[in-house]
PDB file of C-alpha atoms in Angstrom:
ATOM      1  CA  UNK A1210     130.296 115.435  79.611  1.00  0.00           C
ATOM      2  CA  UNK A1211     132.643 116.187  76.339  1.00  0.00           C
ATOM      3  CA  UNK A1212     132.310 114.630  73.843  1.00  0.00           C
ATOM      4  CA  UNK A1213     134.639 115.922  70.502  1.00  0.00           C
ATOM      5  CA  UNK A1214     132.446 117.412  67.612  1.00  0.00           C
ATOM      6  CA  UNK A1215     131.981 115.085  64.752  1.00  0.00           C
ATOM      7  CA  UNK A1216     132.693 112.160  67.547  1.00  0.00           C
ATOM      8  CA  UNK A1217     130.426 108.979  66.975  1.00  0.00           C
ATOM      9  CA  UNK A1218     129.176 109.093  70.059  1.00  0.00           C
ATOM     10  CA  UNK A1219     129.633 104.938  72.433  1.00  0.00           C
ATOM     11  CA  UNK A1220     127.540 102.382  71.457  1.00  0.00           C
ATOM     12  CA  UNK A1221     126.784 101.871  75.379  1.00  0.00           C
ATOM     13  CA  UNK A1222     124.855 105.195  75.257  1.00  0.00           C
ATOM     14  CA  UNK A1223     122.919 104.330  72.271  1.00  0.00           C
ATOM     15  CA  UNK A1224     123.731 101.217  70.973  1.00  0.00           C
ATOM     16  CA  UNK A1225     121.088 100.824  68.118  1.00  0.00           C
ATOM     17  CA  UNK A1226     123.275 104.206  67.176  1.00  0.00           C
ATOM     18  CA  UNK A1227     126.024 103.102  65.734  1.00  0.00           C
ATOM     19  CA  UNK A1228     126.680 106.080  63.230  1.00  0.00           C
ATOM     20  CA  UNK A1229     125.272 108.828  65.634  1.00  0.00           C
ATOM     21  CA  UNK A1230     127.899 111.694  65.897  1.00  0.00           C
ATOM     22  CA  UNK A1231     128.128 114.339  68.695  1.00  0.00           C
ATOM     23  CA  UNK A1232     128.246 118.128  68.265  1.00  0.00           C
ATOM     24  CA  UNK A1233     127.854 120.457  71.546  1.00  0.00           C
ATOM     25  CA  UNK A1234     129.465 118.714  73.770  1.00  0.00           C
ATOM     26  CA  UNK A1235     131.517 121.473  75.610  1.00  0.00           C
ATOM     27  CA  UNK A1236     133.571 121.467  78.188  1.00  0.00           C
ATOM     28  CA  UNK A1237     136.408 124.885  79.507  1.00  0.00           C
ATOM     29  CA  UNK A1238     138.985 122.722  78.873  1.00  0.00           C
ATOM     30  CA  UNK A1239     138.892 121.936  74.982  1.00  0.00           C
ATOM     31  CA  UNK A1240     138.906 124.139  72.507  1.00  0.00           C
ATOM     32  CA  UNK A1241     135.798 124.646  70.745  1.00  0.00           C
ATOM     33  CA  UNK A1242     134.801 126.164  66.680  1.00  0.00           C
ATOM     34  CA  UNK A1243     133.994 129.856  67.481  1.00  0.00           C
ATOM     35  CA  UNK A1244     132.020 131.605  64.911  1.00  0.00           C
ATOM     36  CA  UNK A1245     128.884 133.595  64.930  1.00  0.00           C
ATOM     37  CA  UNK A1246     125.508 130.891  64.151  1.00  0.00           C
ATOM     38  CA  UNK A1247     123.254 131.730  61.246  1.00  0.00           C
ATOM     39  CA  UNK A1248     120.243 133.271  62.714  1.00  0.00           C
ATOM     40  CA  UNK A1249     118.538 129.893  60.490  1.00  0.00           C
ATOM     41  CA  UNK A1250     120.494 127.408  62.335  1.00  0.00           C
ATOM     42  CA  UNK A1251     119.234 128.874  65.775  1.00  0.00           C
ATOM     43  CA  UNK A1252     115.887 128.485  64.672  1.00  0.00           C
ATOM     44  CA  UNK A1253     116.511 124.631  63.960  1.00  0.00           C
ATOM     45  CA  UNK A1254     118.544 124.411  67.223  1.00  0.00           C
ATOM     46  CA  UNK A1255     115.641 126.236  68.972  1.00  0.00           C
ATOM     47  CA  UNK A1256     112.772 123.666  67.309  1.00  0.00           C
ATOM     48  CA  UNK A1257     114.563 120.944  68.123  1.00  0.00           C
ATOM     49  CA  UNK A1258     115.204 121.769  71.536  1.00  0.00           C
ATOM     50  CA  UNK A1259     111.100 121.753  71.920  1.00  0.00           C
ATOM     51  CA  UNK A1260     111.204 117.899  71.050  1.00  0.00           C
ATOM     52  CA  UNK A1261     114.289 116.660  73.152  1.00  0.00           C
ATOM     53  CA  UNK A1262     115.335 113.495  73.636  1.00  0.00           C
ATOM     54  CA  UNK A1263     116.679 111.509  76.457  1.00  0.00           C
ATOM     55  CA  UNK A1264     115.396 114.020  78.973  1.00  0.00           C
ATOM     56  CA  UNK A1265     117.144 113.501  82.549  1.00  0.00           C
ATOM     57  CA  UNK A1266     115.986 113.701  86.081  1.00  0.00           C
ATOM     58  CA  UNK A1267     118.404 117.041  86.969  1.00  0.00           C
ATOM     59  CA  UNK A1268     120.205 119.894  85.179  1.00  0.00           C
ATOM     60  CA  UNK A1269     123.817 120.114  83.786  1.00  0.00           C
ATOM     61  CA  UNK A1270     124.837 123.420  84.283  1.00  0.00           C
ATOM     62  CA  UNK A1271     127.002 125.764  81.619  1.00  0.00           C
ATOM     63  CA  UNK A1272     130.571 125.127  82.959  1.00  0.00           C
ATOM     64  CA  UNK A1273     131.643 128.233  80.970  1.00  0.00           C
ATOM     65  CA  UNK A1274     129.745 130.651  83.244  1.00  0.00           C
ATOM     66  CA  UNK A1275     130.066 131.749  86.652  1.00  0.00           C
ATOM     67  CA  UNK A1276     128.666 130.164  89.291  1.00  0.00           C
ATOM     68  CA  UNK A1277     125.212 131.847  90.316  1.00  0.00           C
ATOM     69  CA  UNK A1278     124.221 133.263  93.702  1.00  0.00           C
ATOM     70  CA  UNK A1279     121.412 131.116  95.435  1.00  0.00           C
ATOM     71  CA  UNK A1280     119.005 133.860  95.147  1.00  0.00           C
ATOM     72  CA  UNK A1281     119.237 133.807  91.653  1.00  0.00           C
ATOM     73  CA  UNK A1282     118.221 130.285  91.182  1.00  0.00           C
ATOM     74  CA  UNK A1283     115.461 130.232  93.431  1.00  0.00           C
ATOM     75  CA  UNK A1284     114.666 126.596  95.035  1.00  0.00           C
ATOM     76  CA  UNK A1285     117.682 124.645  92.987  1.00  0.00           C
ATOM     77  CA  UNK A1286     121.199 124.585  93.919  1.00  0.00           C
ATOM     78  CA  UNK A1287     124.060 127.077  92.029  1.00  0.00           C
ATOM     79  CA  UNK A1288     125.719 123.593  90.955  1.00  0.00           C
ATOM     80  CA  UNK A1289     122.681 122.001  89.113  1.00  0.00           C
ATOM     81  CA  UNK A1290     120.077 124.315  88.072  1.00  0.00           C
ATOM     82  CA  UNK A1291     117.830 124.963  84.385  1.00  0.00           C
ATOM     83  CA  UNK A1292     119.918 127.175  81.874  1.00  0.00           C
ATOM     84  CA  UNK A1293     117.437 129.162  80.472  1.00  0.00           C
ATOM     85  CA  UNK A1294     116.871 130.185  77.209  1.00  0.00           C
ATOM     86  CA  UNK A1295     114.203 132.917  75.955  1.00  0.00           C
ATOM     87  CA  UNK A1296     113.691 131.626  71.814  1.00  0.00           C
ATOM     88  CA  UNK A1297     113.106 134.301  68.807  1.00  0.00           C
ATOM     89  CA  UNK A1298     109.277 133.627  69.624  1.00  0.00           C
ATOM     90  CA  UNK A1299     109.914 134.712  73.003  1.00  0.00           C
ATOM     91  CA  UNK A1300     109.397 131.486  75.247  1.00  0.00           C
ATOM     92  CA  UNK A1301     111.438 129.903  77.837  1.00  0.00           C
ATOM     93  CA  UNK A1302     113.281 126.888  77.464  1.00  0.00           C
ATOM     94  CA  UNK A1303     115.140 125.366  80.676  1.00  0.00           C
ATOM     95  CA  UNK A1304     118.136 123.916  79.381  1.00  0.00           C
ATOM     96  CA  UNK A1305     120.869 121.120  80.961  1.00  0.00           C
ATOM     97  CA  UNK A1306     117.908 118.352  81.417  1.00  0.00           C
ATOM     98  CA  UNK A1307     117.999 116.706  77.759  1.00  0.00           C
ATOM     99  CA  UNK A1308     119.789 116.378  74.054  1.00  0.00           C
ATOM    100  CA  UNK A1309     118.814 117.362  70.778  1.00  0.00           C
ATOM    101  CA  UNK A1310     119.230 115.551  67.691  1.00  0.00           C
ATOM    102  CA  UNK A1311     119.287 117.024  63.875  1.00  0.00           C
ATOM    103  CA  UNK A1312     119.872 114.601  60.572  1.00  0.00           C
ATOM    104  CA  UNK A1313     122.476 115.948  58.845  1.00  0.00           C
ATOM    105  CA  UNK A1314     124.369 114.306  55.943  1.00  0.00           C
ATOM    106  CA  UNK A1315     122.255 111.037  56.117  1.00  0.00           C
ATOM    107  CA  UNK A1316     123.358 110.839  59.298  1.00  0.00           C
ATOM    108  CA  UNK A1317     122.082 111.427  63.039  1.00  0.00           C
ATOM    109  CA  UNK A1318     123.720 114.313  65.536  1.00  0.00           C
ATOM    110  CA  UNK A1319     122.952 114.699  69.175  1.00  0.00           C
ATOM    111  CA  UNK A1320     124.151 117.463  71.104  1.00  0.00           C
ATOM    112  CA  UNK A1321     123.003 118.567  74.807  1.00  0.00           C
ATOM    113  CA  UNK A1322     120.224 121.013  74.472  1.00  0.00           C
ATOM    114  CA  UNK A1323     122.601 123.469  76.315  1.00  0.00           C
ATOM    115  CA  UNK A1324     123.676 123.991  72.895  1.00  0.00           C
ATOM    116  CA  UNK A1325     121.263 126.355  72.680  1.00  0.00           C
ATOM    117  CA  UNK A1326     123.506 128.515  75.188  1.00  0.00           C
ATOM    118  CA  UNK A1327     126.691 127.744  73.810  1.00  0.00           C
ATOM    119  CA  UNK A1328     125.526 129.330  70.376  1.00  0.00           C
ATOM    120  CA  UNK A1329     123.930 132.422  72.307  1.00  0.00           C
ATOM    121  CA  UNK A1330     126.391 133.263  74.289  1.00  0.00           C
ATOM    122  CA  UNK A1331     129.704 131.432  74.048  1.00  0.00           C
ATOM    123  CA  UNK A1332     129.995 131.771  70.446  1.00  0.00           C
ATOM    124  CA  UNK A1333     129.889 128.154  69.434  1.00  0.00           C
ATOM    125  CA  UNK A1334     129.640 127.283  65.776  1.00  0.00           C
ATOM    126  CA  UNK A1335     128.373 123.504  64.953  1.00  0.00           C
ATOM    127  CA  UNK A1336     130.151 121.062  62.888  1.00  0.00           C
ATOM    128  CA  UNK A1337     129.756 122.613  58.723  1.00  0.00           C
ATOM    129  CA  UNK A1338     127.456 119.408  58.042  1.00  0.00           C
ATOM    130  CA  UNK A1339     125.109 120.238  60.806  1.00  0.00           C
ATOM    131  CA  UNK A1340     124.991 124.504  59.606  1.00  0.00           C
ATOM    132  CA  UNK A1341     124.078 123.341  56.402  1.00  0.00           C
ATOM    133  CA  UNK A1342     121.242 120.760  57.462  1.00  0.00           C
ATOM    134  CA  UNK A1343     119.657 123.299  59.592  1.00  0.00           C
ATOM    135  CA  UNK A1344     120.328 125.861  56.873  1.00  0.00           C
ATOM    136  CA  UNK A1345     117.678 123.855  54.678  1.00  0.00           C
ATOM    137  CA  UNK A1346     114.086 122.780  55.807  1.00  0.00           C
ATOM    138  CA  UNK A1347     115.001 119.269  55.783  1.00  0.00           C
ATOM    139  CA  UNK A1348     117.796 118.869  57.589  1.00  0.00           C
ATOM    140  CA  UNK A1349     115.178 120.308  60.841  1.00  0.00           C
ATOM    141  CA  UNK A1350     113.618 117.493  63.003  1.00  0.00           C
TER     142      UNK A1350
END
């Protein structure tokens, strides 16, 4: 689902939300900010993709990459299967299934946790408000 960075994101998805913005929301056919991510703003990406929020019941898969060959997802299907995601610490994190959210600017941002991927290997740069929250200890959730 795209939603344009620095969006506020429809009251019908959160409405006690009314000043939550979006960041991360790709999709092939928009353009997207293209930088590379301060290794300090994957870190507070990568922590806050530990505690996600509004988890769903299946995966979103990257729509940038190439469609998978069965074997290589195992017992899901090429169209809807985990992104994953190996942090600095060197876990796993199956992406596509939840969002994220980061305070940034007195304010509250909620990207897919596929954001994650985007940064890694897409080249995605968030919004400037969100790289400096997560540049600082506080701005992390």
């Amino acid at each position: 689902m795209y939603h344009e960075d620095e969006s506020v994101l429809t009251p019908r998805k959160w409405p006690w939300q009314k000043d939550t913005l979006a960041f991360g929301w790709l999709d092939p056919r928009h353009p997207f900010r293209e930088a590379p991510c301060p290794p300090e703003v994957r870190r507070g990406l990568e922590e806050a993709a530990r505690s996600p929020i509004d988890r769903t019941r299946g995966f979103h898969t990257c729509a940038f990459c190439p469609r998978p060959a069965p074997e290589e997802v195992g017992p899901w299907s090429p169209d809807f299967h985990p992104t994953e995601y190996t942090t600095k610490q060197g876990d796993t994190l199956h992406l596509g299934s939840a969002s994220i959210e980061v305070m940034a600017g007195g304010r509250r941002w909620v990207a897919p946790n596929l954001v994650l991927h985007y940064v890694a290997e897409h080249g995605y740069l968030p919004p400037a408000e969100v790289v400096a929250a997560l540049s600082t200890p506080m701005g992390r959730p």
